[in-house]
Amino acid sequence: FRPSAAHRWLNCAGSVWVANAMPGDSSSYADEGTIAHKLQAHKLDPDNNESPTIEELATLGSENIALINDGVELIQNIAMLDGYEILVETEVTAKFGEREVSGTADVVLINDTGLIIVDLKFGAGRKVRVEFNTQLTIYGLAARYSIPGASKLPVTLGTLQPRGQGEGLSLWQCPEDYLAQMKKNYAAAIERAYAVALEDPSRPDPAFIQGPWCWGCVGRTGTGKPDSGVCPAVLKSAIMFRCGGELADAQPIQMPWWMLEHADATAKL
């Protein structure tokens, strides 16, 4: 239940089991983002976060390094003006029902009047909306739960997008009724994912629901090899499209799909 995938597991219980069964592949974009986060953490808290290596900085490039430096300066200025303490790469845990979800918040600004959760989004593509952001909402609830004295502080979410569409720092203060409702939503989604077959055949198979949240799901994309995805909902759609059949004609054989590993599409059907 990674916070960064919350938009997915809130909507599709099956995605949790697919992600658990299949390894995710790295990419040059992900590697670049990792270096950017490492540089930001070092700039904000050099005593506790090591600097990227010369090779890593070369991969990032001088233009991107300058953008990171600008973002760091912006965070430091906000902290200085309003007396915030800056917490960097902070492990936080939220409790939803009887279960816990943990993650690492890039930056948490805290003072007596509130919390600001800032997440670095280093992609050069589409803008990431800060309003109702499910990943950052978990971090906000988790910061309240994990940080002493923060349980009743107002929560503001922030996305720092130094390049591409949506440049700069976007902030949104979460309404309290929104936080209360999302806490219930996370708990319900986690229970839906756990209430599946596993070793008990009398329990239902996990529900696989298609939607915009499928983007980036390892169940859809697989390991990057042809036909390595295992999501039955996507496979059904593919069969229907290819064969012109109805959904009833495109039912996969009954098996625990989330436990399949790297069979090709023909073998899985």
Short mmCIF file of C-alpha atoms in Angstrom, two decimals:
data_model
loop_
_atom_site.label_atom_id
_atom_site.label_comp_id
_atom_site.label_asym_id
_atom_site.label_seq_id
_atom_site.Cartn_x
_atom_site.Cartn_y
_atom_site.Cartn_z
CA PHE A 1 0.00 0.00 0.00
CA ARG A 2 2.51 2.56 -1.19
CA PRO A 3 1.22 6.12 -0.73
CA SER A 4 2.37 6.96 -4.27
CA ALA A 5 -0.04 4.30 -5.58
CA ALA A 6 -2.96 5.31 -3.38
CA HIS A 7 -4.92 6.67 -6.34
CA ARG A 8 -4.78 3.13 -7.72
CA TRP A 9 -5.50 0.94 -4.71
CA LEU A 10 -8.32 3.23 -3.63
CA ASN A 11 -10.06 2.17 -6.84
CA CYS A 12 -8.69 -1.29 -7.69
CA ALA A 13 -8.12 -3.88 -4.97
CA GLY A 14 -6.52 -6.28 -7.43
CA SER A 15 -3.69 -3.86 -8.23
CA VAL A 16 -2.26 -4.43 -4.75
CA TRP A 17 -1.79 -8.15 -5.37
CA VAL A 18 -0.43 -7.69 -8.87
CA ALA A 19 2.13 -5.17 -7.60
CA ASN A 20 3.06 -7.56 -4.81
CA ALA A 21 3.65 -10.43 -7.25
CA MET A 22 5.64 -8.60 -9.91
CA PRO A 23 8.85 -6.58 -9.60
CA GLY A 24 8.78 -3.04 -10.86
CA ASP A 25 11.36 -1.95 -13.42
CA SER A 26 13.43 1.19 -13.04
CA SER A 27 13.86 3.72 -15.83
CA SER A 28 16.12 6.64 -16.68
CA TYR A 29 13.32 8.99 -15.61
CA ALA A 30 12.95 7.28 -12.24
CA ASP A 31 16.72 7.28 -11.73
CA GLU A 32 16.84 11.01 -12.50
CA GLY A 33 14.06 11.65 -10.00
CA THR A 34 15.92 9.68 -7.34
CA ILE A 35 19.02 11.83 -7.83
CA ALA A 36 16.93 15.01 -7.73
CA HIS A 37 15.40 13.94 -4.40
CA LYS A 38 18.84 13.06 -3.06
CA LEU A 39 20.19 16.50 -4.00
CA GLN A 40 17.22 18.32 -2.48
CA ALA A 41 17.54 16.37 0.78
CA HIS A 42 21.28 17.14 0.98
CA LYS A 43 20.74 20.85 0.33
CA LEU A 44 18.05 21.12 3.00
CA ASP A 45 19.78 18.95 5.61
CA PRO A 46 23.44 18.29 4.70
CA ASP A 47 24.28 16.84 8.09
CA ASN A 48 21.92 13.90 7.68
CA ASN A 49 21.75 13.39 3.92
CA GLU A 50 24.73 12.62 1.70
CA SER A 51 25.38 14.51 -1.49
CA PRO A 52 24.89 12.86 -4.88
CA THR A 53 28.10 11.61 -6.44
CA ILE A 54 29.85 13.50 -9.23
CA GLU A 55 28.53 10.91 -11.69
CA GLU A 56 24.98 11.37 -10.42
CA LEU A 57 25.22 15.16 -10.66
CA ALA A 58 26.49 14.81 -14.22
CA THR A 59 23.45 12.67 -15.03
CA LEU A 60 21.18 15.35 -13.59
CA GLY A 61 22.85 18.19 -15.51
CA SER A 62 23.55 21.82 -14.56
CA GLU A 63 20.13 23.13 -15.64
CA ASN A 64 18.26 20.66 -13.46
CA ILE A 65 20.63 21.25 -10.55
CA ALA A 66 19.82 24.96 -10.77
CA LEU A 67 16.09 24.18 -10.68
CA ILE A 68 16.54 22.05 -7.56
CA ASN A 69 18.54 24.83 -5.90
CA ASP A 70 15.72 27.30 -6.64
CA GLY A 71 13.19 24.95 -5.05
CA VAL A 72 15.35 24.49 -1.97
CA GLU A 73 15.68 28.26 -1.61
CA LEU A 74 11.90 28.64 -1.85
CA ILE A 75 11.32 26.09 0.92
CA GLN A 76 13.97 27.72 3.12
CA ASN A 77 12.42 31.16 2.63
CA ILE A 78 8.96 29.93 3.65
CA ALA A 79 10.44 28.25 6.72
CA MET A 80 12.38 31.37 7.70
CA LEU A 81 9.45 33.78 7.22
CA ASP A 82 6.93 31.75 9.23
CA GLY A 83 9.19 30.00 11.71
CA TYR A 84 8.80 26.46 10.40
CA GLU A 85 11.11 23.62 11.33
CA ILE A 86 12.19 21.70 8.23
CA LEU A 87 12.02 17.89 8.42
CA VAL A 88 13.63 16.11 5.47
CA GLU A 89 13.02 12.57 4.17
CA THR A 90 10.85 11.81 7.17
CA GLU A 91 9.42 8.33 7.71
CA VAL A 92 5.75 8.72 8.69
CA THR A 93 3.04 6.18 9.44
CA ALA A 94 -0.73 6.50 9.32
CA LYS A 95 -3.22 4.14 10.92
CA PHE A 96 -6.32 3.30 8.90
CA GLY A 97 -8.65 1.04 10.84
CA GLU A 98 -6.51 -1.76 12.20
CA ARG A 99 -3.77 -1.42 9.60
CA GLU A 100 -0.85 0.94 9.10
CA VAL A 101 0.53 2.55 5.95
CA SER A 102 4.03 4.04 5.94
CA GLY A 103 5.96 6.26 3.59
CA THR A 104 8.70 8.86 3.33
CA ALA A 105 7.68 12.49 3.11
CA ASP A 106 10.18 14.56 1.10
CA VAL A 107 9.74 17.68 3.22
CA VAL A 108 7.58 18.44 6.25
CA LEU A 109 7.38 22.01 7.51
CA ILE A 110 6.00 22.27 11.04
CA ASN A 111 5.32 25.05 13.52
CA ASP A 112 2.68 25.74 16.17
CA THR A 113 0.11 26.76 13.57
CA GLY A 114 0.26 23.92 11.05
CA LEU A 115 1.94 21.35 8.86
CA ILE A 116 3.01 21.75 5.24
CA ILE A 117 3.76 18.53 3.37
CA VAL A 118 5.91 19.21 0.29
CA ASP A 119 6.52 16.56 -2.35
CA LEU A 120 9.04 17.01 -5.17
CA LYS A 121 7.59 16.08 -8.57
CA PHE A 122 10.51 16.20 -10.98
CA GLY A 123 8.87 14.91 -14.15
CA ALA A 124 8.77 17.25 -17.13
CA GLY A 125 5.33 16.12 -18.31
CA ARG A 126 1.86 16.73 -16.96
CA LYS A 127 1.16 18.84 -13.92
CA VAL A 128 0.45 16.93 -10.72
CA ARG A 129 -2.55 18.44 -8.97
CA VAL A 130 -2.06 19.25 -5.32
CA GLU A 131 -5.78 19.48 -4.56
CA PHE A 132 -7.15 16.18 -3.25
CA ASN A 133 -3.79 14.50 -3.93
CA THR A 134 -4.17 11.01 -2.45
CA GLN A 135 -0.45 10.43 -1.89
CA LEU A 136 0.12 13.69 -0.05
CA THR A 137 -3.09 13.27 1.94
CA ILE A 138 -1.66 10.06 3.39
CA TYR A 139 1.54 11.90 4.29
CA GLY A 140 -0.50 14.63 5.97
CA LEU A 141 -2.52 12.16 8.04
CA ALA A 142 0.65 10.18 8.78
CA ALA A 143 2.52 13.30 9.93
CA ARG A 144 -0.32 14.05 12.33
CA TYR A 145 -0.17 10.48 13.64
CA SER A 146 3.63 10.17 13.79
CA ILE A 147 4.98 13.56 14.83
CA PRO A 148 4.59 14.45 18.50
CA GLY A 149 2.29 17.43 19.05
CA ALA A 150 1.02 17.43 15.45
CA SER A 151 -2.22 15.46 15.85
CA LYS A 152 -4.54 18.48 15.65
CA LEU A 153 -2.53 20.80 13.40
CA PRO A 154 -4.06 22.00 10.12
CA VAL A 155 -2.57 20.23 7.10
CA THR A 156 -1.44 21.99 3.92
CA LEU A 157 -0.30 19.94 0.93
CA GLY A 158 2.38 21.16 -1.45
CA THR A 159 3.76 19.96 -4.79
CA LEU A 160 7.09 21.37 -5.92
CA GLN A 161 7.37 21.01 -9.71
CA PRO A 162 10.51 22.84 -10.78
CA ARG A 163 10.33 22.04 -14.47
CA GLY A 164 7.80 21.37 -17.16
CA GLN A 165 4.13 22.12 -16.80
CA GLY A 166 3.13 23.50 -13.41
CA GLU A 167 6.42 25.04 -12.39
CA GLY A 168 6.89 26.20 -8.82
CA LEU A 169 5.27 25.37 -5.50
CA SER A 170 1.51 24.79 -5.35
CA LEU A 171 -0.17 24.73 -1.93
CA TRP A 172 -3.62 23.59 -0.79
CA GLN A 173 -4.96 23.51 2.78
CA CYS A 174 -7.00 20.38 3.43
CA PRO A 175 -10.51 20.88 4.85
CA GLU A 176 -10.99 18.87 8.03
CA ASP A 177 -14.05 17.07 6.68
CA TYR A 178 -11.99 15.97 3.66
CA LEU A 179 -9.27 14.52 5.90
CA ALA A 180 -11.85 12.68 8.00
CA GLN A 181 -13.54 11.20 4.93
CA MET A 182 -10.27 10.18 3.28
CA LYS A 183 -9.18 8.40 6.44
CA LYS A 184 -12.32 6.26 6.12
CA ASN A 185 -11.77 5.76 2.39
CA TYR A 186 -8.21 4.51 2.88
CA ALA A 187 -9.34 2.09 5.60
CA ALA A 188 -12.15 0.72 3.43
CA ALA A 189 -9.87 0.28 0.39
CA ILE A 190 -7.27 -1.60 2.42
CA GLU A 191 -9.90 -3.94 3.83
CA ARG A 192 -11.28 -4.60 0.32
CA ALA A 193 -7.81 -5.62 -0.82
CA TYR A 194 -7.34 -7.99 2.12
CA ALA A 195 -10.81 -9.56 1.88
CA VAL A 196 -9.85 -11.85 -1.02
CA ALA A 197 -9.10 -15.49 -1.67
CA LEU A 198 -5.40 -15.96 -0.89
CA GLU A 199 -5.31 -19.49 0.55
CA ASP A 200 -9.07 -19.63 1.26
CA PRO A 201 -11.04 -20.57 -1.91
CA SER A 202 -14.33 -19.68 -0.22
CA ARG A 203 -13.38 -16.00 -0.31
CA PRO A 204 -13.71 -13.89 -3.46
CA ASP A 205 -11.00 -13.14 -5.99
CA PRO A 206 -9.74 -9.54 -5.86
CA ALA A 207 -11.68 -7.07 -7.98
CA PHE A 208 -9.77 -5.59 -10.92
CA ILE A 209 -11.31 -2.28 -11.97
CA GLN A 210 -10.11 -0.40 -15.06
CA GLY A 211 -9.85 3.36 -15.09
CA PRO A 212 -7.39 6.28 -15.32
CA TRP A 213 -5.51 4.85 -12.34
CA CYS A 214 -4.27 1.98 -14.57
CA TRP A 215 -1.60 4.32 -15.97
CA GLY A 216 1.77 3.09 -14.66
CA CYS A 217 0.35 -0.06 -13.03
CA VAL A 218 2.71 -3.03 -13.32
CA GLY A 219 -0.34 -5.24 -13.86
CA ARG A 220 -1.01 -3.42 -17.13
CA THR A 221 2.56 -2.84 -18.29
CA GLY A 222 4.17 -5.94 -16.81
CA THR A 223 7.95 -6.14 -16.75
CA GLY A 224 8.41 -4.26 -20.00
CA LYS A 225 8.52 -7.47 -22.03
CA PRO A 226 5.75 -8.18 -24.57
CA ASP A 227 2.63 -9.71 -23.00
CA SER A 228 4.08 -9.69 -19.48
CA GLY A 229 1.14 -7.85 -17.87
CA VAL A 230 -1.11 -9.99 -15.69
CA CYS A 231 -4.20 -7.82 -15.07
CA PRO A 232 -7.28 -9.86 -16.06
CA ALA A 233 -9.38 -6.75 -16.65
CA VAL A 234 -6.88 -5.43 -19.20
CA LEU A 235 -6.54 -8.89 -20.79
CA LYS A 236 -10.33 -9.17 -21.17
CA SER A 237 -10.44 -5.82 -22.91
CA ALA A 238 -7.61 -6.84 -25.21
CA ILE A 239 -9.35 -10.07 -26.19
CA MET A 240 -12.63 -8.27 -26.82
CA PHE A 241 -10.89 -5.73 -29.03
CA ARG A 242 -8.86 -8.33 -30.93
CA CYS A 243 -11.64 -10.87 -31.44
CA GLY A 244 -14.68 -8.62 -31.51
CA GLY A 245 -16.20 -10.78 -28.80
CA GLU A 246 -18.46 -9.98 -25.90
CA LEU A 247 -17.24 -9.85 -22.31
CA ALA A 248 -18.86 -13.24 -21.59
CA ASP A 249 -16.66 -14.77 -24.31
CA ALA A 250 -13.48 -13.31 -22.81
CA GLN A 251 -13.40 -14.78 -19.32
CA PRO A 252 -9.94 -15.93 -18.20
CA ILE A 253 -9.58 -19.35 -16.61
CA GLN A 254 -10.02 -19.33 -12.85
CA MET A 255 -6.72 -19.02 -11.06
CA PRO A 256 -5.11 -16.62 -8.55
CA TRP A 257 -4.01 -13.99 -11.05
CA TRP A 258 -1.98 -11.96 -8.59
CA MET A 259 0.31 -14.95 -8.02
CA LEU A 260 1.20 -15.40 -11.68
CA GLU A 261 4.67 -14.26 -12.45
CA HIS A 262 6.07 -14.05 -15.94
CA ALA A 263 3.99 -16.32 -18.16
CA ASP A 264 3.08 -14.99 -21.57
CA ALA A 265 -0.48 -13.88 -22.35
CA THR A 266 -1.45 -17.09 -24.17
CA ALA A 267 -0.45 -19.30 -21.24
CA LYS A 268 -2.30 -17.08 -18.78
CA LEU A 269 -5.56 -17.46 -20.71
#
